[in-house]
Amino acid sequence: IPLGAITAVTGVSGSGKSTLVTDTLYRAVAERLQGGSGKPYLGETVGRHRSLVGWEALAGVVLVDQSPIEKSPRSNPVTYVGAFDAIRARFAATPLARARGLKPSHFSFNVAGGRCETCRGDGHEKVEMQFLADVFVTCADCAGLRFSRSALEITQGGRTIAEVLRLTVDEALTHFAGVPEIGRRLWPLQSVGLGYLRLGQPATTLSGGEAQRLKIARELRAGGRRKGHVLYVMDEPSVGLHAEDVARLLRILQDLVERGNTVVMVEHHLDLVARADHVIDLGPGGGEAGGRLVVQGTPAEVAAVPESVTGTFLRTRLTGSRVAAAGGGVGTGESEGAGGGVRAGMRASVGVSVSAPTRPTPTTCPGPPTRPARPTRPARPARRTVRT
């Protein structure tokens, strides 16, 4: 796995991608850098492996997966990226707030003085039913706005704090256009395609893909403070993205790499795989038929291997590249849109040797255990699925 590059780990479902990337690589690096498992609160252990080499060049490791960011409905996008503190300070700086002695804490629904004390900042009250499910009704005092009356009497730019939290990220960037300390915290959300989220949307309502992109946004903001050499492990970051957002995501990943970091992602989206610097294809099948390295190299090298299911579909994306036909060699050139291989000047890498004592290692990769994949329709190659 080359450092300072984008590596895509591919393969059919059940081929061992998550086992390699999350269970083994991420947890093994985290154990060495942090002195424990990457997720100790879940009781997860490091995947079995013979060795891990090259990890000393890393300064940190970050897992960006689809797990929920928070389990509390009080958490939201604006607090997650650290923009709410600047917004509350903006309200506290208004003339009326200063005259009344209000502080930034008075514009938070999590603490006394800022929250509605009737519902304690929830915006609703729970009515317990003896033999039925509990019923939640809108708070009569704050009308579901969650804030105290004193906080709601203060406006900034013609909006109350509750109205600001109802703005989308795109709308908030316009509203706070002249406030750089807020704009630079909200911009990463827009850059990962989350401009439609409302600032105060409860974190519990976000999908797995949205939660993952929210984590990427926070890492973008933190990237300015990091000194590089961080390993970012991602689990299908393109889930739920439009084609334009995929292109935007690619630019973000490239930006992380240009800052001296490394990206390793489990990915199925062919556009991202084709633009990766390095591809690791596992398989050839799923379950007991998987878990082996089929091929690794540049996208063009993977596309030239007939045994690779990913390579079969990847060939259609590498038009114009010098990918030899089945049985031939691999050309050294790359297409304009394909990944350019390992970036110039990179020599270091991090590697993990995974043990499989119950399964003999074949000298050559066997063919797919089931029927081969059906031919790709030229009109919509990216929407085809592989059945095993």
Coordinates of C-alpha atoms in Angstrom, one line a residue:
I1 CA 0.0 0.0 0.0
P2 CA 1.9 3.1 -1.2
L3 CA 2.1 6.0 1.1
G4 CA 1.1 9.4 -0.2
A5 CA -1.4 8.0 -2.7
I6 CA -5.0 6.9 -3.2
T7 CA -5.4 3.1 -3.0
A8 CA -8.7 1.5 -3.9
V9 CA -9.5 -2.0 -2.5
T10 CA -12.0 -3.7 -4.8
G11 CA -13.6 -7.1 -5.2
V12 CA -17.0 -8.8 -5.2
S13 CA -19.2 -8.8 -2.1
G14 CA -17.6 -11.1 0.6
S15 CA -14.2 -11.1 -1.0
G16 CA -12.5 -9.8 2.2
K17 CA -12.2 -6.0 1.5
S18 CA -13.5 -4.8 4.9
T19 CA -11.6 -7.6 6.7
L20 CA -8.4 -6.4 5.2
V21 CA -8.9 -2.7 5.3
T22 CA -10.9 -2.1 8.5
D23 CA -10.4 -5.2 10.7
T24 CA -6.7 -5.7 9.9
L25 CA -5.0 -2.6 8.5
Y26 CA -6.8 0.1 10.4
R27 CA -6.8 -1.7 13.7
A28 CA -3.2 -2.8 13.4
V29 CA -2.0 0.7 12.6
A30 CA -4.2 2.2 15.4
E31 CA -2.9 -0.4 17.9
R32 CA 0.7 0.7 17.2
L33 CA 0.1 4.4 17.0
Q34 CA -2.6 4.7 19.8
G35 CA -1.6 1.8 22.0
G36 CA -5.0 0.0 21.5
S37 CA -7.6 -1.1 19.1
G38 CA -9.1 1.5 16.8
K39 CA -12.5 1.0 18.4
P40 CA -11.9 -0.2 22.0
Y41 CA -15.4 0.7 23.1
L42 CA -16.8 -2.0 20.9
G43 CA -14.4 -4.6 22.1
E44 CA -13.1 -5.2 18.6
T45 CA -9.8 -7.0 18.2
V46 CA -7.1 -6.6 15.5
G47 CA -7.5 -9.0 12.6
R48 CA -5.0 -11.8 12.4
H49 CA -1.8 -11.0 10.4
R50 CA 1.8 -12.0 10.3
S51 CA 3.4 -8.6 10.1
L52 CA 2.9 -4.9 9.6
V53 CA 5.7 -3.0 8.1
G54 CA 6.2 0.7 7.2
W55 CA 3.7 2.0 9.8
E56 CA 6.5 4.1 11.4
A57 CA 6.2 6.7 8.7
L58 CA 2.6 7.4 9.7
A59 CA 1.7 10.1 12.3
G60 CA -2.0 9.1 12.7
V61 CA -4.8 7.0 11.4
V62 CA -8.4 8.0 10.9
L63 CA -11.4 5.7 10.1
V64 CA -14.1 7.3 8.0
D65 CA -16.9 4.8 7.9
Q66 CA -20.7 4.9 7.8
S67 CA -21.3 4.5 11.5
P68 CA -23.4 7.2 13.1
I69 CA -21.5 10.2 14.3
E70 CA -23.5 10.6 17.5
K71 CA -26.4 8.7 19.1
S72 CA -27.9 11.9 20.6
P73 CA -30.5 14.0 18.8
R74 CA -28.8 17.0 20.3
S75 CA -25.8 16.6 18.0
N76 CA -26.1 18.2 14.6
P77 CA -23.9 19.1 11.6
V78 CA -23.1 22.6 12.8
T79 CA -21.9 21.4 16.2
Y80 CA -20.0 18.5 14.6
V81 CA -17.8 20.7 12.4
G82 CA -17.4 23.3 15.2
A83 CA -19.3 26.2 13.6
F84 CA -21.9 26.6 16.3
D85 CA -19.5 28.3 18.7
A86 CA -18.8 31.0 16.2
I87 CA -22.5 31.4 15.4
R88 CA -23.4 31.7 19.1
A89 CA -20.6 34.3 19.6
R90 CA -22.0 36.3 16.7
F91 CA -25.4 36.5 18.5
A92 CA -23.9 37.4 21.8
A93 CA -22.0 40.3 20.1
T94 CA -25.2 42.0 19.0
P95 CA -26.0 45.3 20.8
L96 CA -29.2 44.0 22.4
A97 CA -27.5 40.8 23.7
R98 CA -24.7 42.9 25.2
A99 CA -27.1 45.3 26.8
R100 CA -28.9 42.3 28.4
G101 CA -25.7 40.7 29.5
L102 CA -26.2 37.6 27.4
K103 CA -23.2 35.3 26.7
P104 CA -22.7 32.7 24.0
S105 CA -23.9 30.0 26.4
H106 CA -27.4 31.7 26.4
F107 CA -27.7 30.7 22.7
S108 CA -27.4 26.9 23.3
F109 CA -30.3 24.6 23.9
N110 CA -28.1 22.3 25.9
V111 CA -27.5 24.4 29.0
A112 CA -29.6 26.3 31.5
G113 CA -30.2 29.9 30.5
G114 CA -30.4 29.2 26.8
R115 CA -32.7 26.2 26.6
C116 CA -36.4 26.1 27.2
E117 CA -36.7 24.8 30.7
T118 CA -40.1 23.3 30.1
C119 CA -38.8 20.7 27.6
R120 CA -35.1 21.1 28.6
G121 CA -34.1 21.9 25.1
D122 CA -35.7 18.9 23.4
G123 CA -38.5 20.9 21.7
H124 CA -41.1 18.3 22.8
E125 CA -42.4 16.7 25.9
K126 CA -42.9 13.0 26.5
V127 CA -46.3 11.7 27.6
E128 CA -46.1 8.3 29.2
M129 CA -48.8 5.9 28.3
Q130 CA -49.3 3.0 30.6
F131 CA -50.2 0.3 28.1
L132 CA -49.2 2.1 24.8
A133 CA -46.1 3.5 23.4
D134 CA -45.0 6.9 24.7
V135 CA -46.3 10.0 22.8
F136 CA -44.1 13.0 22.1
V137 CA -45.9 16.3 21.8
T138 CA -44.5 19.7 20.8
C139 CA -43.6 21.9 23.7
A140 CA -46.2 24.5 24.4
D141 CA -43.8 27.1 25.8
C142 CA -41.2 27.2 23.0
A143 CA -43.4 25.8 20.2
G144 CA -40.6 23.3 19.4
L145 CA -37.9 25.9 19.0
R146 CA -36.0 24.5 22.0
F147 CA -34.6 27.9 23.1
S148 CA -35.6 30.3 26.0
R149 CA -37.7 33.4 25.3
S150 CA -34.7 35.6 26.1
A151 CA -32.6 33.9 23.4
L152 CA -35.4 34.0 20.8
E153 CA -35.7 37.8 21.3
I154 CA -32.2 38.4 19.9
T155 CA -31.8 38.5 16.1
Q156 CA -28.7 38.5 13.9
G157 CA -29.1 39.5 10.3
G158 CA -32.9 39.5 10.8
R159 CA -33.0 35.9 12.1
T160 CA -33.2 34.3 15.5
I161 CA -30.9 31.5 16.6
A162 CA -33.7 29.0 16.0
E163 CA -34.2 30.3 12.4
V164 CA -30.5 30.1 11.7
L165 CA -30.5 26.4 12.7
R166 CA -33.2 25.8 10.2
L167 CA -31.1 27.2 7.4
T168 CA -29.4 24.7 5.0
V169 CA -25.6 24.8 4.7
D170 CA -25.9 26.6 1.4
E171 CA -28.3 29.2 2.8
A172 CA -26.1 29.7 5.9
L173 CA -23.0 30.4 3.8
T174 CA -24.9 33.2 2.1
H175 CA -26.3 34.5 5.4
F176 CA -22.8 34.6 7.0
A177 CA -21.0 35.6 3.8
G178 CA -19.0 38.3 5.6
V179 CA -18.0 36.1 8.5
P180 CA -14.9 34.1 7.6
E181 CA -14.7 32.2 10.9
I182 CA -18.1 30.7 10.2
G183 CA -17.7 30.3 6.4
R184 CA -14.4 28.3 6.7
R185 CA -16.1 25.9 9.1
L186 CA -19.2 25.4 6.9
W187 CA -17.5 25.3 3.5
P188 CA -16.2 21.7 4.0
L189 CA -19.9 20.5 4.4
Q190 CA -20.7 22.1 1.0
S191 CA -17.6 20.7 -0.6
V192 CA -18.6 17.1 0.2
G193 CA -22.1 17.6 -1.2
L194 CA -23.9 18.2 2.0
G195 CA -25.1 21.7 1.3
Y196 CA -28.7 20.6 1.5
L197 CA -28.5 19.6 5.2
R198 CA -30.0 21.9 7.8
L199 CA -27.6 23.2 10.4
G200 CA -29.7 21.9 13.3
Q201 CA -30.7 18.6 11.7
P202 CA -30.4 15.9 14.4
A203 CA -27.5 13.6 13.8
T204 CA -29.7 10.6 14.4
T205 CA -31.6 11.4 11.2
L206 CA -28.5 11.2 8.9
S207 CA -28.0 8.2 6.6
G208 CA -24.8 6.2 6.7
G209 CA -23.5 7.9 3.6
E210 CA -24.2 11.4 5.0
A211 CA -22.5 10.5 8.3
Q212 CA -19.4 9.4 6.4
R213 CA -19.3 12.6 4.3
L214 CA -19.8 14.6 7.5
K215 CA -16.7 12.9 8.9
I216 CA -14.8 13.7 5.7
A217 CA -15.8 17.4 6.1
R218 CA -14.5 17.5 9.6
E219 CA -11.2 16.0 8.5
L220 CA -11.0 18.6 5.8
R221 CA -11.2 21.3 8.4
A222 CA -8.8 19.5 10.6
G223 CA -6.4 19.0 7.7
G224 CA -5.2 22.5 8.0
R225 CA -3.9 21.8 11.5
R226 CA -2.4 18.4 10.7
K227 CA 1.1 18.0 9.5
G228 CA 0.4 15.2 7.0
H229 CA 1.4 11.6 7.1
V230 CA -2.1 10.5 8.2
L231 CA -3.7 7.3 7.0
Y232 CA -7.3 7.8 6.1
V233 CA -9.3 4.5 5.9
M234 CA -12.6 4.9 4.1
D235 CA -15.5 2.5 3.5
E236 CA -17.2 3.3 0.2
P237 CA -17.2 7.1 0.4
S238 CA -19.1 7.4 -2.8
V239 CA -22.3 5.8 -1.4
G240 CA -25.4 7.9 -2.3
L241 CA -23.4 10.4 -4.4
H242 CA -24.5 11.9 -7.7
A243 CA -21.9 11.8 -10.5
E244 CA -21.0 15.5 -9.9
D245 CA -20.5 14.8 -6.2
V246 CA -18.3 11.9 -7.0
A247 CA -16.0 14.2 -9.0
R248 CA -16.0 16.6 -6.1
L249 CA -15.2 13.8 -3.7
L250 CA -12.2 12.8 -5.9
R251 CA -10.8 16.3 -5.7
I252 CA -11.1 16.2 -1.9
L253 CA -9.3 12.9 -1.7
Q254 CA -6.6 14.2 -4.0
D255 CA -6.3 17.3 -1.8
L256 CA -5.8 15.1 1.2
V257 CA -3.0 13.3 -0.6
E258 CA -1.4 16.5 -1.8
R259 CA -1.1 17.5 1.9
G260 CA 1.1 14.4 2.5
N261 CA -1.6 12.0 3.6
T262 CA -2.6 8.5 2.4
V263 CA -6.1 7.3 1.5
V264 CA -7.1 3.7 1.4
M265 CA -10.7 3.1 0.5
V266 CA -13.0 0.2 -0.1
E267 CA -14.8 1.2 -3.3
H268 CA -17.0 -0.1 -6.0
H269 CA -17.6 3.1 -8.0
L270 CA -15.6 2.6 -11.2
D271 CA -15.0 6.3 -11.7
L272 CA -13.1 6.5 -8.4
V273 CA -11.3 3.2 -8.9
A274 CA -10.1 4.3 -12.4
R275 CA -8.6 7.5 -10.9
A276 CA -6.9 5.8 -8.0
D277 CA -3.1 5.6 -7.9
H278 CA -3.1 2.0 -6.8
V279 CA -5.7 -0.8 -6.9
I280 CA -5.8 -4.0 -4.7
D281 CA -8.4 -6.4 -6.1
L282 CA -9.5 -9.3 -3.9
G283 CA -11.4 -12.4 -4.8
P284 CA -11.9 -14.1 -7.0
G285 CA -15.3 -14.9 -5.5
G286 CA -17.0 -14.2 -2.2
G287 CA -17.0 -16.1 1.1
E288 CA -14.8 -19.2 1.1
A289 CA -14.0 -18.5 -2.6
G290 CA -12.6 -15.1 -1.7
G291 CA -9.9 -13.6 0.6
R292 CA -7.1 -13.9 -1.9
L293 CA -5.2 -11.3 -3.8
V294 CA -6.2 -11.5 -7.4
V295 CA -4.0 -8.6 -8.7
Q296 CA -2.6 -5.2 -7.5
G297 CA -1.2 -2.3 -9.4
T298 CA -2.3 0.6 -11.5
P299 CA -5.9 0.6 -12.8
A300 CA -4.5 -0.3 -16.2
E301 CA -2.6 -3.3 -14.8
V302 CA -5.7 -4.6 -13.0
A303 CA -7.8 -4.2 -16.2
A304 CA -5.4 -6.4 -18.1
V305 CA -5.9 -9.4 -15.8
P306 CA -8.7 -11.7 -17.1
E307 CA -9.3 -13.3 -13.7
S308 CA -10.2 -10.0 -12.1
V309 CA -13.9 -9.3 -12.1
T310 CA -13.2 -5.7 -11.3
G311 CA -10.7 -5.5 -14.2
T312 CA -13.4 -6.8 -16.6
F313 CA -15.6 -3.8 -15.8
L314 CA -12.7 -1.4 -15.4
R315 CA -11.6 -1.9 -19.0
T316 CA -14.6 -0.1 -20.3
R317 CA -13.5 3.0 -18.2
L318 CA -9.9 3.0 -19.4
T319 CA -10.7 3.8 -23.1
G320 CA -7.6 5.0 -24.8
S321 CA -5.2 3.4 -22.3
R322 CA -2.7 0.9 -23.4
V323 CA -4.3 -2.1 -21.7
A324 CA -3.4 -5.3 -23.6
A325 CA -6.0 -7.8 -24.5
A326 CA -6.3 -11.0 -22.4
G327 CA -3.2 -13.1 -22.7
G328 CA -1.0 -10.1 -23.6
G329 CA 1.1 -7.7 -21.6
V330 CA 0.4 -4.6 -19.8
G331 CA 1.2 -1.3 -21.4
T332 CA 3.1 1.3 -19.5
G333 CA 0.9 4.3 -20.6
E334 CA -2.2 5.4 -18.8
S335 CA -5.3 7.0 -20.2
E336 CA -6.0 10.7 -19.5
G337 CA -8.8 9.8 -17.1
A338 CA -7.2 6.8 -15.5
G339 CA -5.1 6.7 -12.4
G340 CA -1.5 7.6 -13.1
G341 CA 0.0 5.0 -10.9
V342 CA 2.1 5.8 -7.8
R343 CA 2.8 9.5 -7.7
A344 CA 6.3 10.7 -8.6
G345 CA 8.8 10.6 -5.8
M346 CA 7.0 8.1 -3.6
R347 CA 9.0 5.2 -2.4
A348 CA 7.6 4.4 1.1
S349 CA 4.8 2.0 1.6
V350 CA 2.9 0.3 4.4
G351 CA 2.1 -3.4 4.1
V352 CA 0.3 -6.1 6.1
S353 CA 0.9 -9.8 5.7
V354 CA -2.3 -11.6 6.5
S355 CA -2.1 -15.2 7.7
A356 CA -4.5 -17.9 6.5
P357 CA -3.4 -21.1 8.2
T358 CA -6.5 -23.1 7.3
R359 CA -6.3 -22.3 3.6
P360 CA -3.4 -23.2 1.3
T361 CA -2.0 -20.4 -0.7
P362 CA -2.3 -21.2 -4.4
T363 CA 0.6 -20.5 -6.8
T364 CA -1.8 -19.0 -9.3
C365 CA -5.1 -17.4 -8.8
P366 CA -7.9 -19.8 -9.6
G367 CA -10.7 -18.7 -11.9
P368 CA -14.2 -17.6 -10.6
P369 CA -15.9 -20.5 -8.9
T370 CA -19.2 -19.7 -10.5
R371 CA -20.3 -18.6 -14.0
P372 CA -18.4 -15.7 -15.4
A373 CA -19.9 -12.2 -15.3
R374 CA -22.2 -11.4 -18.1
P375 CA -21.0 -9.0 -20.7
T376 CA -21.2 -5.3 -20.0
R377 CA -23.8 -3.2 -21.9
P378 CA -21.9 -0.4 -23.5
A379 CA -24.6 2.2 -22.8
R380 CA -24.5 1.9 -19.0
P381 CA -21.4 0.1 -17.9
A382 CA -21.3 1.8 -14.5
R383 CA -24.7 0.5 -13.4
R384 CA -24.0 -3.2 -14.0
T385 CA -23.7 -5.5 -11.0
V386 CA -21.7 -8.6 -10.6
R387 CA -23.4 -11.8 -9.5
T388 CA -21.5 -14.7 -8.0

